[in-house]
Amino acid sequence: AKNKKLYVGGQDELGYLSADESGTLNYHSLTNLIPEAFKSFSDVWKIFVIGEEVYFCSQRAVFVLRDNQIQVIPPNDRFENFFESRGRLYIQDVSDGLLILDQGKLNPIAGSEQFGDSRIAAILPFKKEEELIVTANQGLFLMKGQDIQSWQIQTSSFLENNEAYSAIKLADGRIAIGTTQNGLLIIN
């Protein structure tokens, strides 16, 4: 992060590493800031630094660190995956579909129920005001605001049959999509 801290998470543990004067990294736990009822959260899957806030994401809660305090955002059921795109945090909840975190509250994204129990593998910035949604087995979707539409391209059937697991936007603008069954797909 800009404050030169390396935020880390583990099983029922979260905190940061910072260097002392000699350059030695020291670990500082932040679990003491978590209310007792939420201290058993299992693994931290992803961590995002967005503006002045740090988001520690687990299936059982998202922990928002700001000004040395932690806000806990629990799921209705269980969080499935987490994504940052253009400074916004998107969360897939098993029962509520795709949600966006706005001012500490989770708001559902209309139309995301079409994903059902299909895992979303990635959400990436696409065109000016669009996000690309990569699903595990339903292919690609374009989201503009609250409008989500299927994006059928030449490789759609490949993606529907080979379980996309991750995706990133490359420096040249192409999209790399990793699959669990048949390698890496790069699209322009």
mmCIF file of C-alpha atoms in Angstrom:
data_model
loop_
_atom_site.group_PDB
_atom_site.id
_atom_site.type_symbol
_atom_site.label_atom_id
_atom_site.label_comp_id
_atom_site.label_asym_id
_atom_site.label_seq_id
_atom_site.Cartn_x
_atom_site.Cartn_y
_atom_site.Cartn_z
ATOM 1 C CA ALA A 1 0.000 0.000 0.000
ATOM 2 C CA LYS A 2 1.042 3.654 -0.267
ATOM 3 C CA ASN A 3 1.891 3.591 3.448
ATOM 4 C CA LYS A 4 4.596 1.008 2.667
ATOM 5 C CA LYS A 5 2.746 -1.724 4.536
ATOM 6 C CA LEU A 6 2.309 -5.161 3.028
ATOM 7 C CA TYR A 7 -1.122 -6.403 4.089
ATOM 8 C CA VAL A 8 -1.395 -10.150 4.616
ATOM 9 C CA GLY A 9 -3.948 -12.682 5.749
ATOM 10 C CA GLY A 10 -4.076 -16.296 6.793
ATOM 11 C CA GLN A 11 -6.379 -18.620 8.658
ATOM 12 C CA ASP A 12 -8.222 -16.563 11.302
ATOM 13 C CA GLU A 13 -5.433 -14.000 11.048
ATOM 14 C CA LEU A 14 -4.882 -10.702 9.271
ATOM 15 C CA GLY A 15 -2.404 -7.902 9.601
ATOM 16 C CA TYR A 16 0.544 -6.306 7.843
ATOM 17 C CA LEU A 17 4.292 -6.443 7.432
ATOM 18 C CA SER A 18 6.362 -3.284 7.753
ATOM 19 C CA ALA A 19 10.092 -2.707 7.691
ATOM 20 C CA ASP A 20 12.006 -1.310 10.629
ATOM 21 C CA GLU A 21 15.078 0.974 10.293
ATOM 22 C CA SER A 22 17.309 -1.972 9.363
ATOM 23 C CA GLY A 23 14.910 -3.173 6.654
ATOM 24 C CA THR A 24 13.715 -6.205 8.615
ATOM 25 C CA LEU A 25 10.059 -6.980 8.046
ATOM 26 C CA ASN A 26 7.969 -7.274 11.201
ATOM 27 C CA TYR A 27 4.445 -8.668 11.395
ATOM 28 C CA HIS A 28 1.683 -6.669 13.111
ATOM 29 C CA SER A 29 -1.589 -8.480 13.764
ATOM 30 C CA LEU A 30 -4.874 -6.604 13.386
ATOM 31 C CA THR A 31 -7.132 -9.388 14.665
ATOM 32 C CA ASN A 32 -7.480 -7.557 17.979
ATOM 33 C CA LEU A 33 -9.621 -5.001 16.073
ATOM 34 C CA ILE A 34 -12.146 -7.669 15.031
ATOM 35 C CA PRO A 35 -15.234 -8.143 17.251
ATOM 36 C CA GLU A 36 -15.172 -11.468 19.115
ATOM 37 C CA ALA A 37 -18.206 -12.838 17.229
ATOM 38 C CA PHE A 38 -16.291 -12.631 13.907
ATOM 39 C CA LYS A 39 -12.818 -13.822 14.936
ATOM 40 C CA SER A 40 -13.346 -17.272 13.422
ATOM 41 C CA PHE A 41 -13.377 -16.399 9.729
ATOM 42 C CA SER A 42 -11.175 -19.125 8.244
ATOM 43 C CA ASP A 43 -8.912 -18.100 5.336
ATOM 44 C CA VAL A 44 -8.391 -14.638 3.928
ATOM 45 C CA TRP A 45 -8.721 -15.230 0.182
ATOM 46 C CA LYS A 46 -8.023 -11.800 -1.238
ATOM 47 C CA ILE A 47 -6.885 -8.381 -0.035
ATOM 48 C CA PHE A 48 -7.572 -5.093 -1.831
ATOM 49 C CA VAL A 49 -6.302 -1.615 -1.047
ATOM 50 C CA ILE A 50 -8.797 0.901 -2.434
ATOM 51 C CA GLY A 51 -8.228 4.527 -1.533
ATOM 52 C CA GLU A 52 -7.719 4.760 2.220
ATOM 53 C CA GLU A 53 -9.350 1.401 2.959
ATOM 54 C CA VAL A 54 -8.006 -2.138 3.067
ATOM 55 C CA TYR A 55 -10.420 -5.009 2.393
ATOM 56 C CA PHE A 56 -9.580 -8.443 3.808
ATOM 57 C CA CYS A 57 -11.935 -10.900 2.083
ATOM 58 C CA SER A 58 -12.981 -14.294 3.437
ATOM 59 C CA GLN A 59 -15.982 -16.553 2.867
ATOM 60 C CA ARG A 60 -17.410 -15.583 6.248
ATOM 61 C CA ALA A 61 -16.854 -11.821 6.178
ATOM 62 C CA VAL A 62 -15.185 -8.853 4.552
ATOM 63 C CA PHE A 63 -13.123 -6.860 7.026
ATOM 64 C CA VAL A 64 -12.713 -3.193 6.105
ATOM 65 C CA LEU A 65 -9.753 -1.469 7.741
ATOM 66 C CA ARG A 66 -9.849 2.319 7.920
ATOM 67 C CA ASP A 67 -8.292 4.646 10.487
ATOM 68 C CA ASN A 68 -7.131 1.693 12.609
ATOM 69 C CA GLN A 69 -10.700 0.384 12.973
ATOM 70 C CA ILE A 70 -12.315 -2.642 11.347
ATOM 71 C CA GLN A 71 -15.865 -2.762 10.005
ATOM 72 C CA VAL A 72 -17.237 -6.281 9.504
ATOM 73 C CA ILE A 73 -19.482 -7.024 6.534
ATOM 74 C CA PRO A 74 -20.990 -10.517 6.855
ATOM 75 C CA PRO A 75 -22.641 -12.465 4.001
ATOM 76 C CA ASN A 76 -26.241 -13.639 3.971
ATOM 77 C CA ASP A 77 -24.963 -17.116 3.183
ATOM 78 C CA ARG A 78 -21.313 -17.381 2.109
ATOM 79 C CA PHE A 79 -19.082 -15.200 -0.053
ATOM 80 C CA GLU A 80 -17.809 -17.026 -3.128
ATOM 81 C CA ASN A 81 -15.397 -14.591 -4.768
ATOM 82 C CA PHE A 82 -14.152 -10.996 -4.696
ATOM 83 C CA PHE A 83 -13.104 -8.534 -7.389
ATOM 84 C CA GLU A 84 -11.841 -4.977 -7.650
ATOM 85 C CA SER A 85 -12.435 -3.017 -10.835
ATOM 86 C CA ARG A 86 -11.984 0.739 -11.241
ATOM 87 C CA GLY A 87 -11.855 1.265 -7.477
ATOM 88 C CA ARG A 88 -15.082 -0.609 -6.784
ATOM 89 C CA LEU A 89 -15.363 -3.855 -4.837
ATOM 90 C CA TYR A 90 -17.625 -6.558 -6.264
ATOM 91 C CA ILE A 91 -18.531 -9.612 -4.197
ATOM 92 C CA GLN A 92 -20.220 -12.811 -5.308
ATOM 93 C CA ASP A 93 -22.477 -14.223 -2.591
ATOM 94 C CA VAL A 94 -23.702 -17.810 -2.901
ATOM 95 C CA SER A 95 -27.348 -16.889 -2.275
ATOM 96 C CA ASP A 96 -27.499 -13.190 -3.244
ATOM 97 C CA GLY A 97 -25.576 -13.218 -6.518
ATOM 98 C CA LEU A 98 -23.271 -10.376 -7.472
ATOM 99 C CA LEU A 99 -23.090 -7.457 -5.045
ATOM 100 C CA ILE A 100 -21.266 -4.140 -5.072
ATOM 101 C CA LEU A 101 -19.934 -2.594 -1.881
ATOM 102 C CA ASP A 102 -21.023 1.031 -1.662
ATOM 103 C CA GLN A 103 -20.391 3.140 1.446
ATOM 104 C CA GLY A 104 -20.124 0.087 3.686
ATOM 105 C CA LYS A 105 -23.282 -1.611 2.382
ATOM 106 C CA LEU A 106 -23.702 -4.492 -0.029
ATOM 107 C CA ASN A 107 -26.072 -3.681 -2.869
ATOM 108 C CA PRO A 108 -27.306 -6.358 -5.287
ATOM 109 C CA ILE A 109 -26.653 -5.940 -8.993
ATOM 110 C CA ALA A 110 -29.853 -6.508 -10.957
ATOM 111 C CA GLY A 111 -29.564 -9.293 -13.500
ATOM 112 C CA SER A 112 -26.760 -11.094 -11.668
ATOM 113 C CA GLU A 113 -29.183 -13.833 -10.612
ATOM 114 C CA GLN A 114 -28.619 -15.308 -14.100
ATOM 115 C CA PHE A 115 -25.308 -16.642 -12.796
ATOM 116 C CA GLY A 116 -27.162 -18.798 -10.266
ATOM 117 C CA ASP A 117 -24.617 -20.946 -8.521
ATOM 118 C CA SER A 118 -22.073 -20.517 -11.316
ATOM 119 C CA ARG A 119 -18.791 -19.184 -10.000
ATOM 120 C CA ILE A 120 -17.617 -15.865 -11.382
ATOM 121 C CA ALA A 121 -13.913 -16.175 -12.165
ATOM 122 C CA ALA A 122 -13.096 -12.501 -12.808
ATOM 123 C CA ILE A 123 -14.478 -9.007 -13.271
ATOM 124 C CA LEU A 124 -12.228 -6.747 -15.325
ATOM 125 C CA PRO A 125 -12.446 -3.203 -16.674
ATOM 126 C CA PHE A 126 -13.381 -3.450 -20.322
ATOM 127 C CA LYS A 127 -14.604 -0.529 -22.397
ATOM 128 C CA LYS A 128 -15.092 2.981 -21.018
ATOM 129 C CA GLU A 129 -18.017 2.223 -18.694
ATOM 130 C CA GLU A 130 -18.215 -1.565 -19.024
ATOM 131 C CA GLU A 131 -16.869 -4.412 -16.962
ATOM 132 C CA LEU A 132 -16.144 -7.846 -18.406
ATOM 133 C CA ILE A 133 -17.498 -10.715 -16.300
ATOM 134 C CA VAL A 134 -15.797 -14.072 -16.828
ATOM 135 C CA THR A 135 -17.798 -16.997 -15.458
ATOM 136 C CA ALA A 136 -16.583 -20.506 -14.766
ATOM 137 C CA ASN A 137 -18.915 -22.211 -17.216
ATOM 138 C CA GLN A 138 -21.410 -19.721 -18.659
ATOM 139 C CA GLY A 139 -18.965 -17.739 -20.780
ATOM 140 C CA LEU A 140 -18.493 -13.978 -20.887
ATOM 141 C CA PHE A 141 -20.802 -11.114 -19.956
ATOM 142 C CA LEU A 142 -20.603 -7.345 -20.288
ATOM 143 C CA MET A 143 -21.884 -5.205 -17.436
ATOM 144 C CA LYS A 144 -22.679 -1.522 -17.800
ATOM 145 C CA GLY A 145 -24.131 -0.108 -14.598
ATOM 146 C CA GLN A 146 -26.921 -2.522 -13.653
ATOM 147 C CA ASP A 147 -27.270 -3.972 -17.177
ATOM 148 C CA ILE A 148 -25.673 -7.382 -17.737
ATOM 149 C CA GLN A 149 -25.658 -8.971 -21.194
ATOM 150 C CA SER A 150 -24.135 -12.202 -22.495
ATOM 151 C CA TRP A 151 -21.173 -11.543 -24.798
ATOM 152 C CA GLN A 152 -21.009 -14.205 -27.465
ATOM 153 C CA ILE A 153 -17.677 -14.371 -29.271
ATOM 154 C CA GLN A 154 -15.783 -16.990 -31.262
ATOM 155 C CA THR A 155 -14.378 -18.618 -28.123
ATOM 156 C CA SER A 156 -17.628 -18.720 -26.098
ATOM 157 C CA SER A 157 -18.192 -22.470 -26.499
ATOM 158 C CA PHE A 158 -14.579 -23.135 -25.502
ATOM 159 C CA LEU A 159 -15.068 -21.152 -22.281
ATOM 160 C CA GLU A 160 -18.384 -22.828 -21.494
ATOM 161 C CA ASN A 161 -16.729 -26.261 -21.737
ATOM 162 C CA ASN A 162 -13.361 -25.663 -20.058
ATOM 163 C CA GLU A 163 -14.112 -23.924 -16.740
ATOM 164 C CA ALA A 164 -12.514 -20.502 -16.569
ATOM 165 C CA TYR A 165 -10.771 -20.095 -13.213
ATOM 166 C CA SER A 166 -9.015 -16.725 -13.447
ATOM 167 C CA ALA A 167 -8.472 -13.810 -15.820
ATOM 168 C CA ILE A 168 -6.383 -10.659 -16.069
ATOM 169 C CA LYS A 169 -6.145 -7.736 -18.435
ATOM 170 C CA LEU A 170 -2.725 -7.670 -20.067
ATOM 171 C CA ALA A 171 -0.686 -4.491 -20.601
ATOM 172 C CA ASP A 172 -1.510 -4.518 -24.328
ATOM 173 C CA GLY A 173 -5.285 -4.611 -23.625
ATOM 174 C CA ARG A 174 -5.818 -8.288 -24.387
ATOM 175 C CA ILE A 175 -7.512 -10.544 -21.822
ATOM 176 C CA ALA A 176 -5.823 -13.728 -20.552
ATOM 177 C CA ILE A 177 -8.238 -16.344 -19.207
ATOM 178 C CA GLY A 178 -6.894 -19.349 -17.324
ATOM 179 C CA THR A 179 -8.937 -22.552 -17.443
ATOM 180 C CA THR A 180 -8.809 -25.599 -15.196
ATOM 181 C CA GLN A 181 -9.142 -28.070 -18.058
ATOM 182 C CA ASN A 182 -7.532 -26.799 -21.250
ATOM 183 C CA GLY A 183 -4.839 -24.190 -20.734
ATOM 184 C CA LEU A 184 -4.772 -20.453 -21.229
ATOM 185 C CA LEU A 185 -6.928 -18.454 -23.631
ATOM 186 C CA ILE A 186 -5.885 -14.983 -24.799
ATOM 187 C CA ILE A 187 -8.481 -12.805 -26.520
ATOM 188 C CA ASN A 188 -8.338 -9.348 -28.073
#
